[in-house]
mmCIF file of C-alpha atoms in Angstrom:
data_model
loop_
_atom_site.group_PDB
_atom_site.id
_atom_site.type_symbol
_atom_site.label_atom_id
_atom_site.label_comp_id
_atom_site.label_asym_id
_atom_site.label_seq_id
_atom_site.Cartn_x
_atom_site.Cartn_y
_atom_site.Cartn_z
ATOM 1 C CA MET A 1 46.805 137.352 112.958
ATOM 2 C CA ASN A 2 43.225 138.438 112.465
ATOM 3 C CA THR A 3 42.123 141.733 114.253
ATOM 4 C CA PHE A 4 39.415 140.006 116.359
ATOM 5 C CA LEU A 5 41.709 137.201 117.595
ATOM 6 C CA LEU A 6 44.450 139.741 118.410
ATOM 7 C CA GLY A 7 41.842 141.918 120.443
ATOM 8 C CA ALA A 8 40.509 138.733 122.178
ATOM 9 C CA ALA A 9 44.057 137.796 123.130
ATOM 10 C CA ALA A 10 44.765 141.273 124.492
ATOM 11 C CA VAL A 11 41.558 141.213 126.666
ATOM 12 C CA ALA A 12 42.341 137.705 127.923
ATOM 13 C CA ALA A 13 45.963 138.680 128.882
ATOM 14 C CA GLY A 14 45.016 141.679 130.525
ATOM 15 C CA GLY A 15 42.004 140.009 132.277
ATOM 16 C CA PHE A 16 44.304 137.265 133.623
ATOM 17 C CA VAL A 17 46.766 139.737 135.106
ATOM 18 C CA GLY A 18 44.023 142.001 136.503
ATOM 19 C CA GLY A 19 42.187 138.910 138.132
ATOM 20 C CA VAL A 20 45.451 137.909 139.784
ATOM 21 C CA ALA A 21 46.080 141.483 140.918
ATOM 22 C CA ARG A 22 42.511 141.624 142.437
ATOM 23 C CA TRP A 23 43.073 138.300 144.287
ATOM 24 C CA ALA A 24 46.170 139.697 145.687
ATOM 25 C CA LEU A 25 44.637 143.017 146.901
ATOM 26 C CA VAL A 26 41.705 141.261 148.446
ATOM 27 C CA ARG A 27 44.115 138.868 150.429
ATOM 28 C CA LEU A 28 46.412 141.577 151.666
ATOM 29 C CA ASN A 29 44.216 142.193 154.588
ATOM 30 C CA GLY A 30 43.826 138.643 155.624
ATOM 31 C CA ASN A 31 40.573 137.522 154.386
ATOM 32 C CA TYR A 32 38.803 140.785 155.281
ATOM 33 C CA ARG A 33 37.381 141.607 151.777
ATOM 34 C CA HIS A 34 36.029 145.205 152.027
ATOM 35 C CA PRO A 35 39.361 147.251 151.843
ATOM 36 C CA GLY A 36 40.615 145.138 149.020
ATOM 37 C CA THR A 37 37.464 145.367 147.116
ATOM 38 C CA TRP A 38 37.392 149.156 147.564
ATOM 39 C CA ALA A 39 41.011 149.450 146.488
ATOM 40 C CA ALA A 40 40.455 147.246 143.459
ATOM 41 C CA ASN A 41 37.647 149.282 142.324
ATOM 42 C CA VAL A 42 39.541 152.560 142.803
ATOM 43 C CA VAL A 43 42.611 151.468 141.182
ATOM 44 C CA GLY A 44 40.514 149.773 138.247
ATOM 45 C CA SER A 45 38.835 152.976 137.614
ATOM 46 C CA ALA A 46 42.077 154.962 137.434
ATOM 47 C CA VAL A 47 43.559 152.485 135.088
ATOM 48 C CA LEU A 48 40.546 152.522 132.991
ATOM 49 C CA GLY A 49 40.609 156.308 132.718
ATOM 50 C CA PHE A 50 44.219 156.209 131.770
ATOM 51 C CA SER A 51 43.872 153.569 129.168
ATOM 52 C CA LEU A 52 41.492 155.703 127.175
ATOM 53 C CA ALA A 53 44.631 157.635 125.977
ATOM 54 C CA LEU A 54 46.615 154.699 125.057
ATOM 55 C CA PRO A 55 47.293 153.972 121.407
ATOM 56 C CA GLY A 56 46.412 150.898 119.319
ATOM 57 C CA ILE A 57 45.282 147.824 121.002
ATOM 58 C CA LEU A 58 46.504 148.776 124.450
ATOM 59 C CA PRO A 59 43.111 150.093 125.569
ATOM 60 C CA LEU A 60 41.773 146.601 125.126
ATOM 61 C CA LEU A 61 44.592 145.024 127.082
ATOM 62 C CA VAL A 62 44.846 147.614 129.773
ATOM 63 C CA GLY A 63 41.350 149.009 130.061
ATOM 64 C CA THR A 64 39.023 146.203 129.064
ATOM 65 C CA GLY A 65 41.309 143.304 130.202
ATOM 66 C CA PHE A 66 43.246 144.471 133.284
ATOM 67 C CA ALA A 67 41.005 147.105 134.531
ATOM 68 C CA GLY A 68 37.763 145.074 133.847
ATOM 69 C CA ALA A 69 39.175 142.087 135.808
ATOM 70 C CA LEU A 70 40.811 144.104 138.612
ATOM 71 C CA SER A 71 37.690 146.040 139.487
ATOM 72 C CA THR A 72 34.966 143.914 141.154
ATOM 73 C CA TRP A 73 31.578 145.725 141.203
ATOM 74 C CA SER A 74 29.832 142.455 141.684
ATOM 75 C CA THR A 75 31.722 141.854 144.894
ATOM 76 C CA LEU A 76 30.888 145.327 146.125
ATOM 77 C CA ALA A 77 27.156 144.625 145.492
ATOM 78 C CA ARG A 78 27.440 141.418 147.414
ATOM 79 C CA GLU A 79 29.206 143.222 150.322
ATOM 80 C CA LEU A 80 26.535 146.135 150.309
ATOM 81 C CA GLY A 81 23.828 143.357 150.500
ATOM 82 C CA GLU A 82 25.500 141.723 153.478
ATOM 83 C CA HIS A 83 25.649 145.118 155.148
ATOM 84 C CA LEU A 84 22.054 145.626 154.423
ATOM 85 C CA LYS A 85 20.970 142.181 155.457
ATOM 86 C CA ALA A 86 22.734 142.780 158.745
ATOM 87 C CA ARG A 87 21.056 146.025 159.101
ATOM 88 C CA HIS A 88 24.292 147.992 159.095
ATOM 89 C CA TRP A 89 22.876 150.983 157.155
ATOM 90 C CA ALA A 90 25.551 153.362 157.978
ATOM 91 C CA GLN A 91 28.242 151.053 156.882
ATOM 92 C CA ALA A 92 26.399 150.206 153.619
ATOM 93 C CA ALA A 93 25.868 154.028 152.862
ATOM 94 C CA ARG A 94 29.392 154.899 153.718
ATOM 95 C CA SER A 95 30.788 151.957 151.573
ATOM 96 C CA ALA A 96 28.462 152.755 148.560
ATOM 97 C CA LEU A 97 29.081 156.472 148.585
ATOM 98 C CA SER A 98 32.879 156.448 149.103
ATOM 99 C CA THR A 99 33.210 153.910 146.454
ATOM 100 C CA ALA A 100 31.125 155.912 144.058
ATOM 101 C CA ALA A 101 32.880 159.230 144.790
ATOM 102 C CA VAL A 102 36.455 158.085 144.706
ATOM 103 C CA THR A 103 36.141 155.837 141.711
ATOM 104 C CA VAL A 104 34.743 158.766 139.689
ATOM 105 C CA VAL A 105 37.655 160.982 140.894
ATOM 106 C CA ALA A 106 40.201 158.182 140.188
ATOM 107 C CA ALA A 107 38.849 157.695 136.625
ATOM 108 C CA TYR A 108 38.998 161.414 136.173
ATOM 109 C CA PHE A 109 42.683 161.661 137.216
ATOM 110 C CA GLY A 110 43.396 158.470 135.253
ATOM 111 C CA MET A 111 42.188 160.272 132.055
ATOM 112 C CA VAL A 112 44.202 163.518 132.870
ATOM 113 C CA TYR A 113 47.340 161.802 133.378
ATOM 114 C CA GLY A 114 46.764 159.482 130.370
ATOM 115 C CA GLN A 115 46.341 162.568 128.071
ATOM 116 C CA ARG A 116 49.347 164.112 129.554
ATOM 117 C CA ALA A 117 51.476 160.992 128.882
ATOM 118 C CA PHE A 118 50.025 160.075 125.457
ATOM 119 C CA GLY A 119 48.198 163.342 124.445
#
C-alpha cells in the first residue's frame, strides 16, 4: 500500500475513534457542553503530546487522527462567544484561561510520559 494512502487511512481511523470519544465526553453531563469540551481539549492535548514519541505511523493515527478529532477548539470558541454575547465576562475569561493553561500542562506531561515510554 502506498505511504500516502496508509497515512490517510491512519488519520481517518484515529479521527473516527476520536470523534466518537468526543461525542461521548460531551454527552456525559447530559447536554451541558462546557465540561465535556474542556475535558476533550485537555485529554486531546495530553494524547497529542504523548504521540510525539510514538514510532512509525502511530503519530498520524494517535496524534493527528485521534487527538485532532477528540479536541474541539472550534466548540470552545463558540462557547466563549456565547459567554461574551451573554455578557458573562468572568465565565468567558475563566474558561479561556483554564483551558489554555491546563492544555499546555497536559501536552507537556504527555510528551514527558511519551518519552519515558518510547524514549
